[in-house]
Amino acid sequence: MTTLFNQPLNVINVGIAMFSDDLKKQHVPVTQLDWTPPGQGNMQVVEALDRLAEKQLAEKIAAANQIALERIIQSHPVLVGYDQAINVVPGMTRTTILHAGPPVSWENMCGAMKGAVTGALVFEGLATDLEDAARLAASGDITFSPCHEHDCVGSMAGVTSASMFMHIVENKTYGNRAFTNLSEQMAKILRMGANDQSVIDRLNWMRDVLGPMLRDAMNIIGEIDLRLMLAQALHMGDECHNRNNAGTTLLIQALTPGLIQAGYPVAQQREVFEFVASSDYFSGPTWMAMCKAALDAAHGIEYSTVVTTMARNGYEFGLRVSGLPGQWFTGPAQQVIGPMFAGYRPEDSGLDIGDSAITETYGIGGFAMATAPAIVALVGGTVEEAVDFSRQMREITLGENPNVTIPLLSFMGIPTAIDITSVAGSGILPVINTAIAHKDAGIGMIGAGIVHPPFSCFEKALLTFRDRYVL
């Protein structure tokens, strides 16, 4: 023992990081091994994992998961058009407001979502002002429903109303379609909870100018291969959730021939090009609809433990599992940790919100941060951590998507098909990079950062799966 303490130490610390932090302060070399017990110590979860690992059931799960994985990989989403939600979104009515995340009532909506809802009601002409809109929203005369239950996704508050123009993305392999509304670009915008007259004016212009031009341009172009474009964007330094510099350039490049042939005045063409140039986020929603189209093709496969939806509404985090269709598994929305814009503090931020985690569910965004080291300037952390996230996410997924690769990791395919048993067994939670909206309505984006789902979502899903499939 005396000999041990008289020689230099090189420590490996397993689990609780505070021990390694103390050693580092004393300048002792230490390697931190992140580890949590299976099921985060919940014996119900451990027992459920043991039951699902029994040979006969395990073989059925493996076969179903192989089908789900293949459907995600073989999906070939293409952009086929743009049109107003009332014309294309299943179940949309003039008095329907779609929102991000799992179901939530008006009373439980966070500030950003309430701000977006009231702004949308004024935009639609259903309310005269924001006060009137709040009364209408609380009256029961407006139907609130998750975007995901209407083949849609919506970033941040995700609020989608009848007149808004939507991307129309078709999965050429399986024939299903997915939709999402257009990017308002960044900062003071409806999806972040802002709702003053400048926001309404922008929405009116998008409905009257931008949307029709994009619709008519696509009628000329025909279709745009989004899977190929996504692969290119990742090779050019995007992760296609919060960094979209390359993706937006590629998308507007593909749209431009149609835009200039669609017969609109030069002044309006200029407005559209200046709008796209104002922020690289223009293509962000496009990738969301693309990912939604691929994942919906893998939903509803009996015995599959693959996660097909991760979504947040600022109140709850929710996920859906392929083999448990029609069910949401929810837990409390989490605090997003990351840099804040000047003048704002962490206590100003609302909780995690948005359907944009569909990108991580597919395997890009936080799962592909190794392709976009520059993303750390927005969401915080280091380049090494960003690369490690991509490696770590491979531990909770069933495979890699060879159609979309990460050059820095020897062209490894993006981690694909999150498995609830892998999450529950390892304790590793999916990583999501995301924007931060102010906790109050009317303000907008105040930062960006990293967040993880609550483990309780996976715990509930796993126990429900056991109850459904264990005889």
C-alpha positions as CSV (number, residue, x, y, z in Angstrom):
1,M,0.0,0.0,0.0
2,T,2.9,2.4,0.9
3,T,4.4,1.6,-2.5
4,L,1.1,2.4,-4.3
5,F,0.8,5.9,-2.8
6,N,4.5,6.7,-3.3
7,Q,4.2,6.4,-7.1
8,P,2.5,8.6,-9.7
9,L,-1.3,7.8,-10.0
10,N,-3.2,7.4,-13.2
11,V,-6.8,7.0,-12.2
12,I,-9.8,5.6,-14.1
13,N,-13.0,6.9,-12.4
14,V,-16.3,5.1,-13.2
15,G,-19.6,6.8,-12.7
16,I,-19.9,9.9,-10.5
17,A,-17.9,12.7,-12.2
18,M,-17.3,14.7,-9.0
19,F,-14.5,12.4,-8.0
20,S,-12.6,12.9,-11.3
21,D,-13.2,16.7,-11.0
22,D,-11.5,16.7,-7.5
23,L,-8.6,14.7,-8.8
24,K,-8.1,17.1,-11.8
25,K,-8.0,20.0,-9.3
26,Q,-5.0,18.2,-7.7
27,H,-3.4,17.7,-11.1
28,V,-3.8,13.9,-11.0
29,P,-4.2,12.3,-14.4
30,V,-7.7,10.8,-14.6
31,T,-9.9,9.2,-17.2
32,Q,-13.6,9.6,-16.6
33,L,-15.8,6.6,-17.7
34,D,-19.4,7.6,-17.8
35,W,-21.6,4.8,-16.5
36,T,-25.0,4.4,-15.0
37,P,-26.6,1.1,-13.8
38,P,-29.0,-0.5,-16.2
39,G,-32.5,1.1,-16.0
40,Q,-30.9,3.9,-14.0
41,G,-31.3,1.5,-11.0
42,N,-35.0,0.9,-11.5
43,M,-35.4,-2.9,-10.9
44,Q,-38.7,-2.9,-12.8
45,V,-36.8,-1.7,-15.9
46,V,-34.1,-4.3,-15.4
47,E,-36.6,-7.1,-15.0
48,A,-38.4,-5.9,-18.1
49,L,-35.1,-5.9,-20.1
50,D,-34.5,-9.5,-18.9
51,R,-38.0,-10.6,-20.1
52,L,-37.5,-9.0,-23.5
53,A,-34.1,-10.7,-23.8
54,E,-35.7,-14.2,-23.6
55,K,-34.9,-16.1,-26.8
56,Q,-38.4,-16.4,-28.4
57,L,-39.4,-12.8,-27.8
58,A,-35.9,-11.5,-28.5
59,E,-35.9,-13.1,-32.0
60,K,-39.3,-11.5,-32.8
61,I,-38.0,-8.1,-31.6
62,A,-34.8,-8.4,-33.6
63,A,-36.7,-9.3,-36.8
64,A,-39.1,-6.4,-36.4
65,N,-36.3,-4.0,-35.7
66,Q,-34.5,-5.1,-38.8
67,I,-37.6,-4.2,-40.8
68,A,-37.8,-0.8,-39.1
69,L,-34.1,-0.1,-39.7
70,E,-34.4,-1.1,-43.3
71,R,-37.5,1.1,-43.9
72,I,-35.7,4.2,-42.4
73,I,-32.6,3.5,-44.5
74,Q,-34.5,2.7,-47.7
75,S,-36.8,5.7,-47.5
76,H,-36.2,8.1,-50.3
77,P,-37.9,11.4,-49.4
78,V,-38.2,14.1,-52.1
79,L,-39.7,17.6,-52.0
80,V,-42.6,17.6,-54.4
81,G,-44.3,20.9,-53.7
82,Y,-45.7,23.6,-51.4
83,D,-49.3,24.4,-50.6
84,Q,-51.5,25.9,-47.9
85,A,-52.1,23.6,-44.9
86,I,-55.9,23.6,-45.5
87,N,-55.3,22.1,-48.9
88,V,-52.9,19.3,-48.0
89,V,-52.7,18.5,-44.3
90,P,-55.0,15.6,-43.1
91,G,-57.6,16.8,-40.7
92,M,-56.8,20.5,-41.0
93,T,-59.8,22.9,-40.6
94,R,-60.1,26.7,-40.4
95,T,-60.3,26.5,-36.6
96,T,-57.6,23.9,-36.1
97,I,-54.2,24.9,-34.6
98,L,-51.5,22.3,-34.7
99,H,-48.6,22.5,-32.2
100,A,-45.3,20.8,-31.5
101,G,-44.8,17.9,-29.1
102,P,-47.3,15.5,-27.5
103,P,-50.9,16.7,-26.8
104,V,-51.2,19.7,-24.5
105,S,-54.2,21.8,-23.4
106,W,-54.3,25.6,-23.6
107,E,-54.0,25.8,-19.8
108,N,-50.7,23.9,-19.8
109,M,-49.1,25.5,-22.8
110,C,-45.9,27.4,-22.1
111,G,-45.4,31.1,-22.8
112,A,-43.8,30.7,-26.2
113,M,-46.6,28.3,-27.4
114,K,-49.4,30.6,-26.1
115,G,-47.7,33.5,-27.8
116,A,-47.5,31.6,-31.1
117,V,-51.2,30.4,-30.8
118,T,-52.5,33.9,-30.2
119,G,-50.4,35.3,-33.0
120,A,-51.7,32.6,-35.4
121,L,-55.3,33.3,-34.5
122,V,-54.8,37.0,-35.3
123,F,-53.0,36.0,-38.5
124,E,-55.9,33.8,-39.6
125,G,-58.4,36.6,-38.9
126,L,-60.1,34.5,-36.2
127,A,-59.3,37.1,-33.5
128,T,-59.1,40.9,-33.7
129,D,-56.1,41.2,-31.3
130,L,-54.0,39.2,-29.0
131,E,-56.4,39.6,-26.0
132,D,-59.3,38.5,-28.1
133,A,-57.1,35.6,-29.4
134,A,-56.4,34.5,-25.8
135,R,-60.1,34.4,-25.0
136,L,-60.8,32.4,-28.1
137,A,-58.0,29.9,-27.4
138,A,-59.5,29.3,-23.9
139,S,-63.1,29.1,-25.1
140,G,-63.0,25.5,-26.5
141,D,-63.9,26.7,-30.0
142,I,-60.3,26.0,-31.3
143,T,-59.1,22.5,-31.9
144,F,-55.6,22.0,-30.7
145,S,-53.7,18.9,-31.9
146,P,-50.1,17.7,-32.2
147,C,-48.5,18.2,-35.6
148,H,-47.3,14.6,-35.5
149,E,-50.8,13.3,-35.5
150,H,-51.4,15.0,-38.8
151,D,-48.3,13.8,-40.7
152,C,-46.7,17.1,-39.8
153,V,-43.8,18.5,-37.8
154,G,-43.3,22.1,-36.6
155,S,-40.1,23.6,-35.1
156,M,-40.2,25.2,-31.7
157,A,-43.8,26.0,-30.8
158,G,-44.7,24.3,-34.1
159,V,-47.9,26.3,-34.4
160,T,-49.5,25.6,-37.8
161,S,-52.7,27.2,-39.1
162,A,-54.9,26.7,-42.1
163,S,-53.4,29.5,-44.3
164,M,-49.8,28.7,-43.8
165,F,-47.8,27.3,-46.7
166,M,-46.3,23.8,-46.1
167,H,-43.5,21.8,-47.6
168,I,-44.9,18.6,-49.2
169,V,-42.4,15.8,-48.9
170,E,-43.1,12.4,-50.4
171,N,-41.4,9.2,-49.5
172,K,-40.8,7.6,-53.0
173,T,-40.1,4.2,-51.5
174,Y,-43.2,3.8,-49.4
175,G,-45.6,6.5,-50.7
176,N,-46.3,8.3,-47.5
177,R,-46.2,12.1,-47.2
178,A,-45.0,14.6,-44.5
179,F,-45.5,18.3,-44.1
180,T,-44.0,21.3,-42.3
181,N,-44.5,25.0,-42.6
182,L,-42.0,27.5,-43.9
183,S,-39.2,29.0,-42.0
184,E,-39.8,32.6,-40.8
185,Q,-36.0,32.7,-40.4
186,M,-34.7,33.5,-36.9
187,A,-35.1,35.5,-33.6
188,K,-38.4,37.5,-33.3
189,I,-40.8,35.0,-35.0
190,L,-44.0,33.2,-34.3
191,R,-42.5,29.8,-33.7
192,M,-40.4,31.3,-30.9
193,G,-43.5,32.9,-29.3
194,A,-43.2,36.4,-30.8
195,N,-46.5,37.8,-32.1
196,D,-46.4,41.6,-32.6
197,Q,-47.5,43.3,-35.8
198,S,-44.1,42.8,-37.5
199,V,-44.5,39.0,-37.0
200,I,-48.0,39.1,-38.5
201,D,-46.9,41.3,-41.4
202,R,-44.1,38.7,-42.2
203,L,-46.7,35.8,-42.0
204,N,-48.9,37.7,-44.4
205,W,-46.1,38.2,-46.9
206,M,-45.1,34.5,-46.6
207,R,-48.8,33.6,-47.4
208,D,-49.2,36.1,-50.2
209,V,-45.8,36.2,-51.9
210,L,-43.2,33.6,-50.7
211,G,-45.6,30.6,-50.5
212,P,-47.2,31.1,-54.0
213,M,-43.8,31.6,-55.6
214,L,-42.4,28.4,-54.0
215,R,-45.5,26.5,-55.1
216,D,-45.3,27.7,-58.7
217,A,-41.5,27.1,-58.8
218,M,-42.0,23.5,-57.7
219,N,-44.6,23.0,-60.4
220,I,-41.9,23.8,-62.9
221,I,-39.1,21.9,-61.2
222,G,-41.0,18.7,-60.5
223,E,-39.2,17.3,-57.4
224,I,-36.0,17.7,-55.4
225,D,-34.1,14.7,-54.0
226,L,-33.8,15.6,-50.3
227,R,-31.9,12.5,-49.2
228,L,-29.1,13.3,-51.7
229,M,-29.1,16.9,-50.8
230,L,-28.9,16.1,-47.1
231,A,-25.9,13.9,-47.6
232,Q,-24.2,16.7,-49.5
233,A,-25.0,19.3,-46.8
234,L,-23.4,17.1,-44.1
235,H,-20.3,16.7,-46.2
236,M,-20.2,20.6,-46.4
237,G,-20.3,21.2,-42.7
238,D,-23.9,21.1,-41.6
239,E,-25.7,18.8,-39.2
240,C,-29.0,20.0,-40.6
241,H,-30.8,20.9,-37.4
242,N,-29.3,24.1,-36.1
243,R,-26.5,24.6,-38.7
244,N,-28.0,24.8,-42.2
245,N,-25.5,27.1,-44.1
246,A,-24.8,24.5,-46.8
247,G,-28.3,23.0,-46.9
248,T,-29.9,26.4,-47.5
249,T,-27.4,27.1,-50.2
250,L,-28.1,23.8,-51.9
251,L,-31.9,24.2,-51.6
252,I,-32.2,27.7,-52.9
253,Q,-29.8,26.7,-55.8
254,A,-32.2,24.0,-56.7
255,L,-35.3,26.2,-56.4
256,T,-33.9,29.2,-58.3
257,P,-34.6,28.1,-61.9
258,G,-38.2,27.6,-61.0
259,L,-38.4,30.9,-59.0
260,I,-37.2,33.0,-61.9
261,Q,-39.4,31.2,-64.5
262,A,-42.6,31.4,-62.4
263,G,-43.6,34.8,-63.8
264,Y,-43.5,36.9,-60.7
265,P,-42.3,40.6,-60.7
266,V,-38.5,41.1,-60.3
267,A,-39.2,43.1,-57.1
268,Q,-40.9,40.1,-55.5
269,Q,-38.2,37.8,-56.7
270,R,-35.7,40.0,-55.0
271,E,-37.8,40.0,-51.8
272,V,-37.7,36.2,-51.8
273,F,-33.9,35.9,-52.4
274,E,-33.2,38.6,-49.8
275,F,-35.4,36.7,-47.3
276,V,-33.5,33.5,-47.9
277,A,-30.2,35.3,-47.6
278,S,-31.2,36.8,-44.2
279,S,-30.7,33.5,-42.4
280,D,-29.3,30.1,-43.1
281,Y,-32.3,28.5,-41.4
282,F,-34.4,28.5,-44.5
283,S,-33.8,24.8,-45.2
284,G,-34.2,23.7,-41.5
285,P,-37.9,22.8,-41.8
286,T,-37.2,21.0,-45.1
287,W,-35.0,18.4,-43.3
288,M,-37.6,18.0,-40.6
289,A,-40.3,17.0,-43.1
290,M,-37.7,14.7,-44.8
291,C,-36.9,12.9,-41.5
292,K,-40.6,12.7,-40.6
293,A,-41.4,11.0,-44.0
294,A,-38.7,8.4,-43.4
295,L,-39.6,7.6,-39.8
296,D,-43.3,7.4,-40.4
297,A,-42.5,4.5,-42.8
298,A,-41.0,2.6,-39.9
299,H,-44.0,3.3,-37.5
300,G,-46.5,0.6,-36.6
301,I,-44.3,-2.5,-36.9
302,E,-45.4,-5.1,-34.4
303,Y,-42.6,-6.1,-31.9
304,S,-40.4,-3.2,-32.9
305,T,-38.6,-1.2,-30.2
306,V,-37.5,1.6,-32.5
307,V,-38.3,5.2,-31.6
308,T,-40.1,6.9,-34.4
309,T,-40.9,10.3,-32.7
310,M,-39.2,12.6,-30.2
311,A,-41.0,15.8,-29.7
312,R,-41.5,18.5,-27.0
313,N,-44.1,21.2,-26.3
314,G,-42.4,23.3,-23.6
315,Y,-44.4,21.4,-20.9
316,E,-43.7,17.7,-21.7
317,F,-41.2,15.7,-23.7
318,G,-42.9,12.9,-25.7
319,L,-41.8,9.9,-27.7
320,R,-43.6,7.3,-29.8
321,V,-42.4,3.7,-30.5
322,S,-42.9,1.7,-33.7
323,G,-44.4,-1.3,-32.0
324,L,-46.8,0.8,-29.8
325,P,-48.7,2.9,-32.3
326,G,-51.2,5.5,-31.1
327,Q,-49.4,6.0,-27.8
328,W,-47.3,8.9,-26.4
329,F,-44.8,8.3,-23.6
330,T,-44.2,11.6,-21.8
331,G,-42.0,13.1,-19.1
332,P,-41.3,16.7,-18.0
333,A,-39.7,19.0,-20.5
334,Q,-36.1,19.8,-19.7
335,Q,-33.9,22.9,-19.3
336,V,-31.7,23.5,-22.4
337,I,-28.1,24.2,-21.4
338,G,-26.1,26.5,-23.7
339,P,-25.0,30.1,-24.5
340,M,-27.6,32.9,-24.1
341,F,-27.9,36.0,-26.2
342,A,-26.6,39.2,-24.6
343,G,-28.9,40.5,-21.9
344,Y,-30.5,37.2,-21.1
345,R,-29.9,34.7,-18.3
346,P,-30.8,31.0,-18.0
347,E,-33.7,31.8,-15.8
348,D,-35.3,33.7,-18.7
349,S,-35.5,30.6,-20.9
350,G,-38.5,28.4,-21.4
351,L,-38.2,24.6,-21.3
352,D,-37.3,22.4,-24.2
353,I,-39.8,22.8,-27.1
354,G,-40.3,21.7,-30.7
355,D,-40.7,18.9,-33.2
356,S,-37.3,19.5,-34.6
357,A,-35.9,16.6,-32.5
358,I,-37.3,14.5,-35.4
359,T,-33.9,15.2,-37.0
360,E,-32.1,13.5,-34.1
361,T,-34.6,10.7,-34.2
362,Y,-33.5,10.1,-37.9
363,G,-29.8,10.5,-37.0
364,I,-28.8,14.0,-37.9
365,G,-28.7,17.1,-35.7
366,G,-27.1,16.3,-32.4
367,F,-26.4,12.7,-33.6
368,A,-24.3,14.1,-36.5
369,M,-22.5,17.0,-34.8
370,A,-19.2,15.4,-35.9
371,T,-20.0,16.8,-39.4
372,A,-20.4,20.3,-38.1
373,P,-17.7,21.3,-35.6
374,A,-18.7,25.0,-36.1
375,I,-22.0,24.2,-34.3
376,V,-20.3,24.5,-30.9
377,A,-20.1,28.3,-31.4
378,L,-23.9,28.3,-31.2
379,V,-24.8,25.5,-28.8
380,G,-21.7,25.5,-26.6
381,G,-19.2,22.8,-25.7
382,T,-16.1,21.7,-27.6
383,V,-15.4,20.2,-30.9
384,E,-14.2,17.0,-29.1
385,E,-17.5,16.8,-27.3
386,A,-19.4,17.2,-30.6
387,V,-17.5,14.4,-32.2
388,D,-18.0,12.2,-29.1
389,F,-21.7,12.7,-29.3
390,S,-21.8,11.1,-32.8
391,R,-19.8,8.1,-31.5
392,Q,-21.9,7.8,-28.4
393,M,-25.2,7.8,-30.2
394,R,-24.1,4.7,-32.1
395,E,-24.4,2.8,-28.8
396,I,-28.2,3.4,-28.6
397,T,-29.1,2.9,-32.3
398,L,-29.5,-0.3,-34.3
399,G,-27.3,0.6,-37.2
400,E,-25.9,3.2,-39.6
401,N,-27.5,4.8,-42.6
402,P,-25.0,4.4,-45.5
403,N,-26.9,7.0,-47.6
404,V,-25.9,9.8,-45.1
405,T,-22.3,9.7,-43.8
406,I,-19.9,11.5,-41.5
407,P,-16.6,12.1,-43.2
408,L,-14.7,12.8,-40.0
409,L,-15.6,9.4,-38.6
410,S,-14.2,7.5,-41.7
411,F,-17.5,8.1,-43.5
412,M,-19.5,6.2,-40.9
413,G,-23.2,6.3,-41.6
414,I,-25.3,8.4,-39.3
415,P,-26.5,6.5,-36.2
416,T,-29.9,5.2,-37.1
417,A,-33.0,3.8,-35.3
418,I,-32.9,4.6,-31.6
419,D,-33.8,1.5,-29.6
420,I,-35.6,1.9,-26.3
421,T,-34.0,-1.3,-24.9
422,S,-30.5,0.1,-25.7
423,V,-31.3,3.4,-24.0
424,A,-32.8,1.7,-21.0
425,G,-30.0,-0.7,-20.7
426,S,-27.1,1.7,-21.1
427,G,-28.6,4.8,-19.5
428,I,-27.3,6.8,-22.5
429,L,-29.9,9.4,-23.5
430,P,-30.3,10.8,-27.0
431,V,-28.5,14.2,-27.5
432,I,-30.5,17.0,-29.0
433,N,-29.2,20.5,-30.0
434,T,-31.8,23.1,-30.1
435,A,-32.8,26.8,-29.9
436,I,-34.0,28.4,-26.7
437,A,-37.1,30.5,-26.6
438,H,-37.9,33.0,-23.9
439,K,-40.3,31.7,-21.2
440,D,-42.7,34.5,-21.8
441,A,-44.8,35.1,-24.9
442,G,-43.9,37.9,-27.4
443,I,-40.1,37.9,-27.1
444,G,-38.6,35.1,-29.2
445,M,-35.3,33.2,-29.4
446,I,-32.7,34.0,-26.7
447,G,-30.1,31.3,-27.1
448,A,-29.3,27.7,-28.1
449,G,-27.8,24.6,-26.5
450,I,-27.9,20.9,-25.7
451,V,-30.7,18.9,-24.1
452,H,-31.6,15.3,-23.4
453,P,-35.0,13.6,-23.0
454,P,-36.1,12.6,-19.5
455,F,-35.3,8.9,-18.8
456,S,-38.9,8.5,-17.7
457,C,-40.2,8.6,-21.3
458,F,-38.1,5.5,-22.1
459,E,-39.0,3.8,-18.9
460,K,-42.7,4.2,-19.5
461,A,-42.3,3.0,-23.1
462,L,-40.3,-0.1,-22.1
463,L,-42.7,-1.1,-19.4
464,T,-45.7,-0.6,-21.7
465,F,-43.9,-2.7,-24.4
466,R,-43.3,-5.5,-21.9
467,D,-47.0,-5.4,-20.9
468,R,-48.0,-5.5,-24.6
469,Y,-45.7,-8.3,-25.8
470,V,-44.7,-10.5,-22.8
471,L,-47.2,-13.3,-22.5
